[in-house]
Amino acid sequence: MSEESWKRSLSLELEIKRASGLTRVILVPGNHGERFVREQMGVDTQAVVTMSNFVGYMIEEAVRLGFCQIVLVGHPGKLIKIAAGIFHTHSHIADARMETLVAHLALLGAPLELLTLVGDCDTTEAAMEHIEAYGFGHIYNHLARRICLRVMQMLRFTKTPPVCDAILFSFDNHILGSNRPVDEIAKELQC
C-alpha cells in the first residue's frame, strides 16, 4: 500500500467516527495507545483512531471533519517529536528525540550531567531512566503542554480550532504526563 493510500484509509476511519456522531477523537500512533486508553483512562475505545506516523495529516483531517477535541495519546518516543514541530514521526523523516529532550530539560534547569546522559542515549526508554533518577519526571507534563502548543501553532489559521490535549505514557502503561489532569480529559471524552 502506498503512503497516500495508507493515509487515506486512516482518514476514512476518522470520517466514519464523525459520521457516527462523535465530536471528540483520540489519536494514537498504534495499538499501545488504544490499550492505554482502555485500561488506564477507562474511556470507550470507540473514539480512538490510529494516526500511525501521520500526525499532522490526521490532525488536519480531524479539523476538516469538525471534531471539537483532539487528544493525542502515546509514548514519549513518538509524541516528543511533535514538541519539536515534527508532524510526520517516522524516523526516516526526522528524529530529534534526544535533542528535544535535552533542550526541554535544559529549559527546566536540569544539570549538565543529566543533559549529557540523555543526549548520549539511543532510546527514549533509556533517557527516561536517567530523567527519573535525577527527579525530572515533571518534564512529561511540560512536553505535553508543548505538544499542544505546537498543534495550536500548526492550526493558527483555522477558524475554530479544536481543543487539544496530550497524554504521555510509559511502555508499562503508566501515565507520565499530560497538559492537564487526565481525569478531566477522560471525563470530557465520556460526554
PDB file of C-alpha atoms in Angstrom:
ATOM      1  CA  MET A   1       0.000   0.000   0.000  1.00  0.00           C
ATOM      2  CA  SER A   2       1.368   3.421  -0.890  1.00  0.00           C
ATOM      3  CA  GLU A   3       1.765   6.076   1.787  1.00  0.00           C
ATOM      4  CA  GLU A   4      -1.065   8.107   0.247  1.00  0.00           C
ATOM      5  CA  SER A   5      -3.394   5.092   0.257  1.00  0.00           C
ATOM      6  CA  TRP A   6      -2.477   4.355   3.854  1.00  0.00           C
ATOM      7  CA  LYS A   7      -3.169   7.943   4.905  1.00  0.00           C
ATOM      8  CA  ARG A   8      -6.486   7.893   3.085  1.00  0.00           C
ATOM      9  CA  SER A   9      -7.535   4.680   4.855  1.00  0.00           C
ATOM     10  CA  LEU A  10      -6.749   6.271   8.236  1.00  0.00           C
ATOM     11  CA  SER A  11      -8.693   9.375   7.252  1.00  0.00           C
ATOM     12  CA  LEU A  12     -11.633   7.208   6.231  1.00  0.00           C
ATOM     13  CA  GLU A  13     -11.762   5.837   9.766  1.00  0.00           C
ATOM     14  CA  LEU A  14     -11.971   9.425  11.047  1.00  0.00           C
ATOM     15  CA  GLU A  15     -14.817  10.103   8.617  1.00  0.00           C
ATOM     16  CA  ILE A  16     -16.711   7.051   9.876  1.00  0.00           C
ATOM     17  CA  LYS A  17     -16.281   8.143  13.506  1.00  0.00           C
ATOM     18  CA  ARG A  18     -17.522  11.644  12.704  1.00  0.00           C
ATOM     19  CA  ALA A  19     -20.486  10.341  10.694  1.00  0.00           C
ATOM     20  CA  SER A  20     -21.478   8.219  13.696  1.00  0.00           C
ATOM     21  CA  GLY A  21     -21.844  11.413  15.719  1.00  0.00           C
ATOM     22  CA  LEU A  22     -18.531  11.571  17.565  1.00  0.00           C
ATOM     23  CA  THR A  23     -17.210  15.098  18.105  1.00  0.00           C
ATOM     24  CA  ARG A  24     -14.104  14.155  20.109  1.00  0.00           C
ATOM     25  CA  VAL A  25     -11.315  11.934  18.852  1.00  0.00           C
ATOM     26  CA  ILE A  26      -8.317  10.243  20.433  1.00  0.00           C
ATOM     27  CA  LEU A  27      -5.395   9.891  18.030  1.00  0.00           C
ATOM     28  CA  VAL A  28      -2.831   7.207  18.864  1.00  0.00           C
ATOM     29  CA  PRO A  29       0.291   6.054  16.998  1.00  0.00           C
ATOM     30  CA  GLY A  30      -0.682   2.389  17.343  1.00  0.00           C
ATOM     31  CA  ASN A  31      -2.060  -0.449  19.455  1.00  0.00           C
ATOM     32  CA  HIS A  32      -0.258   0.515  22.671  1.00  0.00           C
ATOM     33  CA  GLY A  33      -2.174   3.797  22.703  1.00  0.00           C
ATOM     34  CA  GLU A  34      -5.526   2.100  22.281  1.00  0.00           C
ATOM     35  CA  ARG A  35      -4.714  -0.321  25.112  1.00  0.00           C
ATOM     36  CA  PHE A  36      -3.704   2.568  27.370  1.00  0.00           C
ATOM     37  CA  VAL A  37      -6.958   4.419  26.662  1.00  0.00           C
ATOM     38  CA  ARG A  38      -8.996   1.338  27.500  1.00  0.00           C
ATOM     39  CA  GLU A  39      -7.056   0.190  30.567  1.00  0.00           C
ATOM     40  CA  GLN A  40      -5.851   3.415  32.188  1.00  0.00           C
ATOM     41  CA  MET A  41      -8.351   6.066  31.145  1.00  0.00           C
ATOM     42  CA  GLY A  42     -11.479   3.941  31.261  1.00  0.00           C
ATOM     43  CA  VAL A  43     -12.679   5.521  28.033  1.00  0.00           C
ATOM     44  CA  ASP A  44     -14.551   3.640  25.330  1.00  0.00           C
ATOM     45  CA  THR A  45     -12.113   2.967  22.514  1.00  0.00           C
ATOM     46  CA  GLN A  46     -14.831   3.871  20.004  1.00  0.00           C
ATOM     47  CA  ALA A  47     -13.248   7.347  19.909  1.00  0.00           C
ATOM     48  CA  VAL A  48      -9.743   6.002  19.189  1.00  0.00           C
ATOM     49  CA  VAL A  49      -8.256   6.324  15.710  1.00  0.00           C
ATOM     50  CA  THR A  50      -4.761   5.210  14.739  1.00  0.00           C
ATOM     51  CA  MET A  51      -2.720   8.023  13.212  1.00  0.00           C
ATOM     52  CA  SER A  52       0.445   5.982  12.650  1.00  0.00           C
ATOM     53  CA  ASN A  53       3.265   8.401  11.751  1.00  0.00           C
ATOM     54  CA  PHE A  54       0.932  10.866  10.026  1.00  0.00           C
ATOM     55  CA  VAL A  55       0.260  13.187  12.958  1.00  0.00           C
ATOM     56  CA  GLY A  56      -0.089  16.438  11.032  1.00  0.00           C
ATOM     57  CA  TYR A  57      -2.204  14.895   8.306  1.00  0.00           C
ATOM     58  CA  MET A  58      -4.591  13.277  10.788  1.00  0.00           C
ATOM     59  CA  ILE A  59      -4.920  16.460  12.846  1.00  0.00           C
ATOM     60  CA  GLU A  60      -5.748  18.416   9.692  1.00  0.00           C
ATOM     61  CA  GLU A  61      -8.298  15.771   8.708  1.00  0.00           C
ATOM     62  CA  ALA A  62      -9.884  15.891  12.179  1.00  0.00           C
ATOM     63  CA  VAL A  63     -10.176  19.667  11.868  1.00  0.00           C
ATOM     64  CA  ARG A  64     -11.629  19.384   8.355  1.00  0.00           C
ATOM     65  CA  LEU A  65     -14.249  16.972   9.670  1.00  0.00           C
ATOM     66  CA  GLY A  66     -15.207  19.290  12.521  1.00  0.00           C
ATOM     67  CA  PHE A  67     -14.008  17.426  15.603  1.00  0.00           C
ATOM     68  CA  CYS A  68     -14.119  19.788  18.597  1.00  0.00           C
ATOM     69  CA  GLN A  69     -11.468  17.962  20.647  1.00  0.00           C
ATOM     70  CA  ILE A  70      -8.342  16.072  19.640  1.00  0.00           C
ATOM     71  CA  VAL A  71      -6.485  14.061  22.264  1.00  0.00           C
ATOM     72  CA  LEU A  72      -3.036  12.775  21.327  1.00  0.00           C
ATOM     73  CA  VAL A  73      -2.105   9.718  23.390  1.00  0.00           C
ATOM     74  CA  GLY A  74       1.215   7.937  23.076  1.00  0.00           C
ATOM     75  CA  HIS A  75       4.674   7.054  24.288  1.00  0.00           C
ATOM     76  CA  PRO A  76       7.175   9.924  24.539  1.00  0.00           C
ATOM     77  CA  GLY A  77       9.366   8.192  21.951  1.00  0.00           C
ATOM     78  CA  LYS A  78       6.771   9.035  19.321  1.00  0.00           C
ATOM     79  CA  LEU A  79       4.957  12.115  20.597  1.00  0.00           C
ATOM     80  CA  ILE A  80       8.064  14.049  21.666  1.00  0.00           C
ATOM     81  CA  LYS A  81       8.720  14.741  18.000  1.00  0.00           C
ATOM     82  CA  ILE A  82       5.554  16.869  17.907  1.00  0.00           C
ATOM     83  CA  ALA A  83       7.032  19.063  20.669  1.00  0.00           C
ATOM     84  CA  ALA A  84       9.807  19.847  18.174  1.00  0.00           C
ATOM     85  CA  GLY A  85       7.310  20.692  15.429  1.00  0.00           C
ATOM     86  CA  ILE A  86       7.768  17.382  13.602  1.00  0.00           C
ATOM     87  CA  PHE A  87       4.369  16.209  12.379  1.00  0.00           C
ATOM     88  CA  HIS A  88       5.469  13.178  10.352  1.00  0.00           C
ATOM     89  CA  THR A  89       7.032  10.990  13.011  1.00  0.00           C
ATOM     90  CA  HIS A  90       8.663   8.163  11.063  1.00  0.00           C
ATOM     91  CA  SER A  91      12.370   8.007  11.911  1.00  0.00           C
ATOM     92  CA  HIS A  92      13.383   8.132   8.238  1.00  0.00           C
ATOM     93  CA  ILE A  93      11.774  11.600   8.006  1.00  0.00           C
ATOM     94  CA  ALA A  94      13.099  13.091  11.241  1.00  0.00           C
ATOM     95  CA  ASP A  95      14.164  12.020  14.691  1.00  0.00           C
ATOM     96  CA  ALA A  96      15.291  14.738  17.140  1.00  0.00           C
ATOM     97  CA  ARG A  97      14.026  12.801  20.183  1.00  0.00           C
ATOM     98  CA  MET A  98      17.144  13.229  22.307  1.00  0.00           C
ATOM     99  CA  GLU A  99      17.754  16.777  21.114  1.00  0.00           C
ATOM    100  CA  THR A 100      14.195  17.722  22.067  1.00  0.00           C
ATOM    101  CA  LEU A 101      14.510  16.059  25.467  1.00  0.00           C
ATOM    102  CA  VAL A 102      17.833  17.782  26.135  1.00  0.00           C
ATOM    103  CA  ALA A 103      16.506  21.193  25.079  1.00  0.00           C
ATOM    104  CA  HIS A 104      13.421  20.943  27.281  1.00  0.00           C
ATOM    105  CA  LEU A 105      15.344  19.515  30.233  1.00  0.00           C
ATOM    106  CA  ALA A 106      17.695  22.493  29.922  1.00  0.00           C
ATOM    107  CA  LEU A 107      14.705  24.861  29.928  1.00  0.00           C
ATOM    108  CA  LEU A 108      13.627  23.231  33.189  1.00  0.00           C
ATOM    109  CA  GLY A 109      17.078  23.751  34.728  1.00  0.00           C
ATOM    110  CA  ALA A 110      18.445  20.215  34.505  1.00  0.00           C
ATOM    111  CA  PRO A 111      22.140  19.798  35.354  1.00  0.00           C
ATOM    112  CA  LEU A 112      24.681  19.395  32.571  1.00  0.00           C
ATOM    113  CA  GLU A 113      25.386  15.833  33.700  1.00  0.00           C
ATOM    114  CA  LEU A 114      21.762  14.815  33.031  1.00  0.00           C
ATOM    115  CA  LEU A 115      21.724  16.651  29.703  1.00  0.00           C
ATOM    116  CA  THR A 116      24.856  14.761  28.634  1.00  0.00           C
ATOM    117  CA  LEU A 117      23.496  11.393  29.766  1.00  0.00           C
ATOM    118  CA  VAL A 118      20.211  11.924  27.911  1.00  0.00           C
ATOM    119  CA  GLY A 119      21.969  13.249  24.817  1.00  0.00           C
ATOM    120  CA  ASP A 120      24.036  10.063  24.651  1.00  0.00           C
ATOM    121  CA  CYS A 121      21.024   7.726  24.837  1.00  0.00           C
ATOM    122  CA  ASP A 122      19.863   5.711  21.841  1.00  0.00           C
ATOM    123  CA  THR A 123      16.265   5.286  23.026  1.00  0.00           C
ATOM    124  CA  THR A 124      13.752   7.364  24.920  1.00  0.00           C
ATOM    125  CA  GLU A 125      13.295   4.465  27.344  1.00  0.00           C
ATOM    126  CA  ALA A 126      16.981   4.719  28.285  1.00  0.00           C
ATOM    127  CA  ALA A 127      16.687   8.501  28.603  1.00  0.00           C
ATOM    128  CA  MET A 128      13.597   8.112  30.788  1.00  0.00           C
ATOM    129  CA  GLU A 129      15.619   6.113  33.324  1.00  0.00           C
ATOM    130  CA  HIS A 130      18.095   8.980  33.700  1.00  0.00           C
ATOM    131  CA  ILE A 131      15.285  11.540  33.852  1.00  0.00           C
ATOM    132  CA  GLU A 132      13.638   9.600  36.676  1.00  0.00           C
ATOM    133  CA  ALA A 133      16.925   9.106  38.544  1.00  0.00           C
ATOM    134  CA  TYR A 134      17.539  12.872  38.521  1.00  0.00           C
ATOM    135  CA  GLY A 135      14.000  13.716  39.627  1.00  0.00           C
ATOM    136  CA  PHE A 136      12.943  15.451  36.415  1.00  0.00           C
ATOM    137  CA  GLY A 137       9.749  13.472  35.779  1.00  0.00           C
ATOM    138  CA  HIS A 138       7.835  16.754  35.564  1.00  0.00           C
ATOM    139  CA  ILE A 139       9.283  17.155  32.068  1.00  0.00           C
ATOM    140  CA  TYR A 140       6.452  15.000  30.716  1.00  0.00           C
ATOM    141  CA  ASN A 141       3.760  17.499  31.731  1.00  0.00           C
ATOM    142  CA  HIS A 142       5.944  20.216  30.216  1.00  0.00           C
ATOM    143  CA  LEU A 143       6.297  18.230  26.967  1.00  0.00           C
ATOM    144  CA  ALA A 144       2.551  17.536  26.809  1.00  0.00           C
ATOM    145  CA  ARG A 145       1.853  21.266  27.059  1.00  0.00           C
ATOM    146  CA  ARG A 146       4.489  21.922  24.391  1.00  0.00           C
ATOM    147  CA  ILE A 147       2.903  19.320  22.100  1.00  0.00           C
ATOM    148  CA  CYS A 148      -0.451  21.089  22.400  1.00  0.00           C
ATOM    149  CA  LEU A 149       1.207  24.444  21.766  1.00  0.00           C
ATOM    150  CA  ARG A 150       2.812  23.097  18.579  1.00  0.00           C
ATOM    151  CA  VAL A 151      -0.522  21.687  17.397  1.00  0.00           C
ATOM    152  CA  MET A 152      -2.228  25.027  18.011  1.00  0.00           C
ATOM    153  CA  GLN A 153       0.586  26.816  16.155  1.00  0.00           C
ATOM    154  CA  MET A 154       0.036  24.457  13.235  1.00  0.00           C
ATOM    155  CA  LEU A 155      -3.684  25.277  13.315  1.00  0.00           C
ATOM    156  CA  ARG A 156      -3.252  29.024  13.865  1.00  0.00           C
ATOM    157  CA  PHE A 157      -5.168  29.904  10.696  1.00  0.00           C
ATOM    158  CA  THR A 158      -8.059  27.576  11.499  1.00  0.00           C
ATOM    159  CA  LYS A 159     -11.302  29.463  12.061  1.00  0.00           C
ATOM    160  CA  THR A 160     -12.453  27.335  15.011  1.00  0.00           C
ATOM    161  CA  PRO A 161      -9.578  25.143  16.187  1.00  0.00           C
ATOM    162  CA  PRO A 162     -10.400  22.143  18.364  1.00  0.00           C
ATOM    163  CA  VAL A 163      -9.344  21.715  21.967  1.00  0.00           C
ATOM    164  CA  CYS A 164      -6.032  19.859  22.003  1.00  0.00           C
ATOM    165  CA  ASP A 165      -4.855  17.555  24.754  1.00  0.00           C
ATOM    166  CA  ALA A 166      -1.797  15.321  25.019  1.00  0.00           C
ATOM    167  CA  ILE A 167      -1.140  12.368  27.295  1.00  0.00           C
ATOM    168  CA  LEU A 168       2.221  10.596  27.512  1.00  0.00           C
ATOM    169  CA  PHE A 169       2.509   7.089  28.922  1.00  0.00           C
ATOM    170  CA  SER A 170       5.251   4.532  29.529  1.00  0.00           C
ATOM    171  CA  PHE A 171       5.508   1.120  27.876  1.00  0.00           C
ATOM    172  CA  ASP A 172       4.323  -0.402  31.147  1.00  0.00           C
ATOM    173  CA  ASN A 173       1.097   1.603  30.750  1.00  0.00           C
ATOM    174  CA  HIS A 174       1.633   4.289  33.402  1.00  0.00           C
ATOM    175  CA  ILE A 175       0.762   7.938  32.906  1.00  0.00           C
ATOM    176  CA  LEU A 176       3.927  10.012  32.636  1.00  0.00           C
ATOM    177  CA  GLY A 177       2.407  13.399  31.937  1.00  0.00           C
ATOM    178  CA  SER A 178      -0.363  15.405  30.356  1.00  0.00           C
ATOM    179  CA  ASN A 179      -1.156  19.003  29.535  1.00  0.00           C
ATOM    180  CA  ARG A 180      -3.941  18.957  32.149  1.00  0.00           C
ATOM    181  CA  PRO A 181      -5.295  16.316  34.539  1.00  0.00           C
ATOM    182  CA  VAL A 182      -6.054  13.056  32.735  1.00  0.00           C
ATOM    183  CA  ASP A 183      -9.278  12.533  34.681  1.00  0.00           C
ATOM    184  CA  GLU A 184     -10.590  15.869  33.331  1.00  0.00           C
ATOM    185  CA  ILE A 185      -9.757  14.807  29.786  1.00  0.00           C
ATOM    186  CA  ALA A 186     -11.323  11.368  30.301  1.00  0.00           C
ATOM    187  CA  LYS A 187     -14.496  12.929  31.729  1.00  0.00           C
ATOM    188  CA  GLU A 188     -14.877  15.172  28.669  1.00  0.00           C
ATOM    189  CA  LEU A 189     -14.350  12.208  26.350  1.00  0.00           C
ATOM    190  CA  GLN A 190     -17.198  10.325  28.012  1.00  0.00           C
ATOM    191  CA  CYS A 191     -19.734  13.061  27.190  1.00  0.00           C
TER     192      CYS A 191
END
